[in-house]
Short mmCIF file of C-alpha atoms in Angstrom, two decimals:
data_model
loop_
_atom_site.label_atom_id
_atom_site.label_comp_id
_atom_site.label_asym_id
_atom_site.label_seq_id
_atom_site.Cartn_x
_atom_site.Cartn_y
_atom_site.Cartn_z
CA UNK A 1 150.46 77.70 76.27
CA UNK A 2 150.43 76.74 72.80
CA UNK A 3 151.10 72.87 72.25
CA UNK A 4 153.45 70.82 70.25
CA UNK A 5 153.14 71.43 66.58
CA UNK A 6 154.52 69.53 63.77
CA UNK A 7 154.53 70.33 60.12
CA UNK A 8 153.80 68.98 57.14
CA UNK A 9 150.46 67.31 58.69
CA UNK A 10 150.35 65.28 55.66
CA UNK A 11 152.96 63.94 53.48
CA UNK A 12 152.80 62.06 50.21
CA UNK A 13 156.76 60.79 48.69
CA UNK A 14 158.14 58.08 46.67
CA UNK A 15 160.52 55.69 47.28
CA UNK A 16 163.94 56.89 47.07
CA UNK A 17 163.41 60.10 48.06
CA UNK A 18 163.72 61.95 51.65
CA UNK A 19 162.03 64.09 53.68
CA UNK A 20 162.10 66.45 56.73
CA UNK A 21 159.84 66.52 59.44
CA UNK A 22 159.22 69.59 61.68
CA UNK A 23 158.77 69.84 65.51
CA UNK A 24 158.02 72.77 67.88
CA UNK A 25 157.52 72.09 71.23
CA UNK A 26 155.77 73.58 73.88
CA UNK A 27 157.27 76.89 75.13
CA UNK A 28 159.85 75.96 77.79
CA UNK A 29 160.22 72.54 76.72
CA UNK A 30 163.71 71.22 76.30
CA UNK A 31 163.81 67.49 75.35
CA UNK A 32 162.01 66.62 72.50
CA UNK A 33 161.26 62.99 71.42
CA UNK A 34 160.73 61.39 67.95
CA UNK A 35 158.06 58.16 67.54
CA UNK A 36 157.14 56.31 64.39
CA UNK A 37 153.00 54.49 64.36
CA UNK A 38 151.86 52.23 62.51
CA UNK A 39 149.13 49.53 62.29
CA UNK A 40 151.86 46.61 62.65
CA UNK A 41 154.28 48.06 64.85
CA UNK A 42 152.16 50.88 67.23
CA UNK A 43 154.74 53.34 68.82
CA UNK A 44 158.06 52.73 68.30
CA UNK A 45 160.62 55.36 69.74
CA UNK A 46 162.96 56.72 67.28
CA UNK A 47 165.56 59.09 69.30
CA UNK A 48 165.15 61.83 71.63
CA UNK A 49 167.32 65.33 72.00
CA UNK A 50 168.18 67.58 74.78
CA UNK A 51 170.06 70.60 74.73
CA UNK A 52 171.01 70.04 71.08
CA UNK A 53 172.45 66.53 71.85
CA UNK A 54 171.02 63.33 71.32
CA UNK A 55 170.36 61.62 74.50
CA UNK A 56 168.76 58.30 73.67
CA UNK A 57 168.38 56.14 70.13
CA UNK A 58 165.83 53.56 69.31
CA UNK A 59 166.42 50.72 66.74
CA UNK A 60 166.41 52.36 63.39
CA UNK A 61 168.43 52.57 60.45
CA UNK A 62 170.67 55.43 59.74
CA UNK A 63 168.42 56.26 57.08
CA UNK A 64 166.62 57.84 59.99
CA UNK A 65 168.08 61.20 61.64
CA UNK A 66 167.05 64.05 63.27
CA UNK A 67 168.76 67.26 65.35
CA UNK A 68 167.34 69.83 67.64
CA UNK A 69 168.23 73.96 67.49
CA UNK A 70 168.87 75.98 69.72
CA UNK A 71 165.45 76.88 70.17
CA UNK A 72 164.63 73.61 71.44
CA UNK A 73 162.78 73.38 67.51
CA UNK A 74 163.43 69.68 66.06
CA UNK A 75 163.91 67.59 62.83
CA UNK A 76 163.63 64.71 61.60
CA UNK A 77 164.69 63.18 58.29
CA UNK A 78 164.01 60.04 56.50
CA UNK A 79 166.56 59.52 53.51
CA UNK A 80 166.07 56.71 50.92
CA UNK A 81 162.40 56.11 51.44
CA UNK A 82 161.22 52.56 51.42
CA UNK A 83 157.18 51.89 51.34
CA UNK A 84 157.74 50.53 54.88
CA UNK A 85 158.50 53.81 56.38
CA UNK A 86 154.97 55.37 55.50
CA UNK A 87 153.54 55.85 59.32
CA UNK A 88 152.48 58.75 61.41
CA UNK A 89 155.78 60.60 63.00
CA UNK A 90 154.76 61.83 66.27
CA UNK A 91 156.46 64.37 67.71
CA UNK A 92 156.30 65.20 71.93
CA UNK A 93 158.51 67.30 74.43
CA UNK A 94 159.23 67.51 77.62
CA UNK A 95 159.94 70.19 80.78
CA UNK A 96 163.56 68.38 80.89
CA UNK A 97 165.26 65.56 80.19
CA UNK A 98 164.75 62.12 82.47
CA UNK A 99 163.25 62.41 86.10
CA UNK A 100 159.54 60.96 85.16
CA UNK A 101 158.46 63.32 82.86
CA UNK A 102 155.15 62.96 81.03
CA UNK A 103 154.97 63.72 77.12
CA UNK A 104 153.15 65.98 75.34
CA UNK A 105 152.70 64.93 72.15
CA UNK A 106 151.77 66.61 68.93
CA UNK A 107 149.19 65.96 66.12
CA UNK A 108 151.34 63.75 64.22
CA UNK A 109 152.53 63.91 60.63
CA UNK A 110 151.09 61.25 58.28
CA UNK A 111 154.35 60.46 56.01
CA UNK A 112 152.90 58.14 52.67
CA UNK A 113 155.54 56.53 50.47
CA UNK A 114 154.36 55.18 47.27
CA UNK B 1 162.59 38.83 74.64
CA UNK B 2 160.90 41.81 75.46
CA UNK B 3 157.38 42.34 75.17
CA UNK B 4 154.23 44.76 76.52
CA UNK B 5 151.13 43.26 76.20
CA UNK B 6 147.72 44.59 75.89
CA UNK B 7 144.55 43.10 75.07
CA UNK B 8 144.80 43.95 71.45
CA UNK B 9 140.79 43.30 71.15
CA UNK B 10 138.30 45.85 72.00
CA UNK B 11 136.75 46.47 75.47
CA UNK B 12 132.51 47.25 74.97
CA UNK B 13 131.42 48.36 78.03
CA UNK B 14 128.28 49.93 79.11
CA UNK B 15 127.94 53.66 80.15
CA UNK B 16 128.52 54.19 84.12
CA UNK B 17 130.29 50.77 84.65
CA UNK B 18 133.77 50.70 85.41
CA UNK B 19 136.40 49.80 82.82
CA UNK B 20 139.48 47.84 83.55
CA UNK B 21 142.44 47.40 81.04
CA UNK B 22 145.72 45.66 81.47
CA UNK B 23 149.18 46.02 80.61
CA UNK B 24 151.64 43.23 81.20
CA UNK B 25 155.35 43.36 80.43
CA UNK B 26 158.43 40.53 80.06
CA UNK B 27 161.77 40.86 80.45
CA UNK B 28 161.90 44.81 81.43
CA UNK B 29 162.60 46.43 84.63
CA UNK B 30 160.77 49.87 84.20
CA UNK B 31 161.31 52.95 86.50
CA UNK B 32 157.82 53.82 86.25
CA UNK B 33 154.97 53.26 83.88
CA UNK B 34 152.61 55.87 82.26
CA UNK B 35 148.73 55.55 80.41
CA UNK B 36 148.02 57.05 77.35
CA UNK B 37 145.21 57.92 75.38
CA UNK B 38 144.74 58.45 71.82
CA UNK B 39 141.80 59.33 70.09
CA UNK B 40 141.85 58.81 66.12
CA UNK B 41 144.70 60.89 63.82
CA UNK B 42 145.84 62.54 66.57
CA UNK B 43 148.90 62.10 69.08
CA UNK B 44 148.73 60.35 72.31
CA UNK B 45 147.02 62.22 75.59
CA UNK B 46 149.32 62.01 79.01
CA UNK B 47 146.67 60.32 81.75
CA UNK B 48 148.78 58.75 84.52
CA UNK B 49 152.15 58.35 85.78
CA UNK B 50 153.27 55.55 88.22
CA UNK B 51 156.78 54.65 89.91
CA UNK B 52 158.01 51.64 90.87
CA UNK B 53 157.68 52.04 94.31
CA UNK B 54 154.15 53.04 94.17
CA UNK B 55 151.56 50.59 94.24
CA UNK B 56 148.24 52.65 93.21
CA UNK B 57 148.14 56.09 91.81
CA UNK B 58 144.88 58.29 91.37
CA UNK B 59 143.07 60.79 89.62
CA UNK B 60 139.61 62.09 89.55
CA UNK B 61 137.51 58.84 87.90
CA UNK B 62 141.28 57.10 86.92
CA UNK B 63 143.27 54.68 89.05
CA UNK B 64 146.23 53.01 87.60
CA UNK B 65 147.80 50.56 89.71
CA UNK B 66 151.37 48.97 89.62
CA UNK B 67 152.85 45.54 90.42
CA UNK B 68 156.27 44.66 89.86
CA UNK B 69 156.31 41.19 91.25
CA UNK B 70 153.05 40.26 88.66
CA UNK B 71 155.02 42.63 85.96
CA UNK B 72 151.64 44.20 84.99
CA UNK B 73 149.36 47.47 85.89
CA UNK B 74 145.91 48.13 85.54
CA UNK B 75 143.83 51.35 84.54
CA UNK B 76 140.68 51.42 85.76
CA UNK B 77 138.19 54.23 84.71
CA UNK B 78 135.22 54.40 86.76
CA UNK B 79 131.91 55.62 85.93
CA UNK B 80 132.82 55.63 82.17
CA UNK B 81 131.02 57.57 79.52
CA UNK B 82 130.66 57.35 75.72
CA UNK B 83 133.28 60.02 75.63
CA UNK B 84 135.79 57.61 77.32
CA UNK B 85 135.96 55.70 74.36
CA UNK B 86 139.29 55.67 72.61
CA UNK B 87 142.49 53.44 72.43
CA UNK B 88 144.38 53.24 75.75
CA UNK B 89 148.15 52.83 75.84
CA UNK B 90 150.40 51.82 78.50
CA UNK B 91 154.22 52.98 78.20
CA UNK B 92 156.97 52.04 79.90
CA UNK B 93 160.81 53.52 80.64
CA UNK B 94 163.30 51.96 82.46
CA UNK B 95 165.42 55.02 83.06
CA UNK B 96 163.40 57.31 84.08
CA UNK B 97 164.15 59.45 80.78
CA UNK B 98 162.34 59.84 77.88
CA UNK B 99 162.58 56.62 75.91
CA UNK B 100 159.22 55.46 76.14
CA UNK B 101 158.36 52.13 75.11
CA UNK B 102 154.50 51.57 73.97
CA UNK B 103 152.11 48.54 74.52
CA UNK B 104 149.85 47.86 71.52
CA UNK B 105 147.17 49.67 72.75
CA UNK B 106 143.41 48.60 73.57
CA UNK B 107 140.39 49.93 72.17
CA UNK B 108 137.73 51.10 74.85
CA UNK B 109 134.25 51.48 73.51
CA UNK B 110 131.55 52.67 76.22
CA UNK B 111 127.97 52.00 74.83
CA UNK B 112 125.46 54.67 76.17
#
């Protein structure tokens, strides 16, 4: 099975502006969570869908939104950018939602904000 | 307030001796606890999985164990190798769903 993908890999924006983040997850896959990294913070969860719906929220401004398709495909997007939202947005799914799943994550894409 | 704590300096250990990192957590009640690892610009690996009813959990040279009273777990690799070396991250949820929150990761270097 192919893994999660995410495109852009890289991402270069300036402040102000926004941007949307792609997700595919594994075949089969239904829930599909959002993280932001970086140096200060590490992994920080940003919201997770299932079924189209989003299940759970992290603590992030509503500059920060994403939605899932029926294809289980999801995106993220950062309006407004601010130089403290440059991070890598990691991307993983799921089998299902809740019940001790492990994640599969993807490679990551590396959002810069000058 | 809530925390998870890793040793946020690196481990050096040498080749074929065992490994042991910690993860300690305040103020949560998690229905299980997972290991990471990550290996430079890219994502996080799955490793390990523990409940909180289980008290040690294993898999081939990995052992994670889990204790709710101490509010900590340990991963211990055994036998490492150079190709162990990477950043280790413990994750907890306390609903069993998929909010994950991550520890700050520690930095496992095995010298050959």
């Amino acid at each position: 099975k192919a893994g999660v993908t995410q495109t852009p890999r890289y991402l270069i924006k300036t402040r102000g502006q926004q941007v949307t983040l792609s997700c595919s997850p594994i075949s089969g896959h239904r829930s599909v969570s959002w993280y932001q990294q970086t140096p200060g913070q590490g992994l920080q969860f940003l919201f997770e869908y299932f079924s189209e719906t989003q299940r759970n929220k992290g603590n992030f401004p509503g500059r920060f939104s994403g939605r899932q398709f029926s294809n289980s495909r999801s995106e993220m997007n950062v309006s407004t950018l601010e130089l403290g939202d440059s991070a890598l947005y990691l991307c993983a799914s799921s089998p299902k939602a809740g019940d001790y799943n492990e994640q599969f994550f993807g490679p990551g894409t590396r959002l810069t904000v000058l | 307030s809530q925390k998870i704590e890793q040793n946020s300096e690196a481990l050096n250990i040498q080749e074929g001796k065992t490994a042991t990192l910690t993860c300690n957590y305040t103020n949560y009640s998690p229905a299980y606890l997972q290991w990471y690892r990550q290996d430079p610009g890219r994502g996080p690996v799955f490793l390990l999985l523990i409940r909180e009813n289980e008290k040690e959990k294993r898999k081939e040279r990995l052992k994670v164990t889990f204790d709710t009273t101490l509010k900590q777990s340990l991963f211990h690799i055994t036998a490492s190798q150079p190709a162990d070396s990477a950043t280790y991250l413990c994750a907890l949820d306390e609903n069993a769903g998929n909010m994950l929150t991550f520890g700050g990761g520690t930095r496992l270097m095995v010298k050959p």
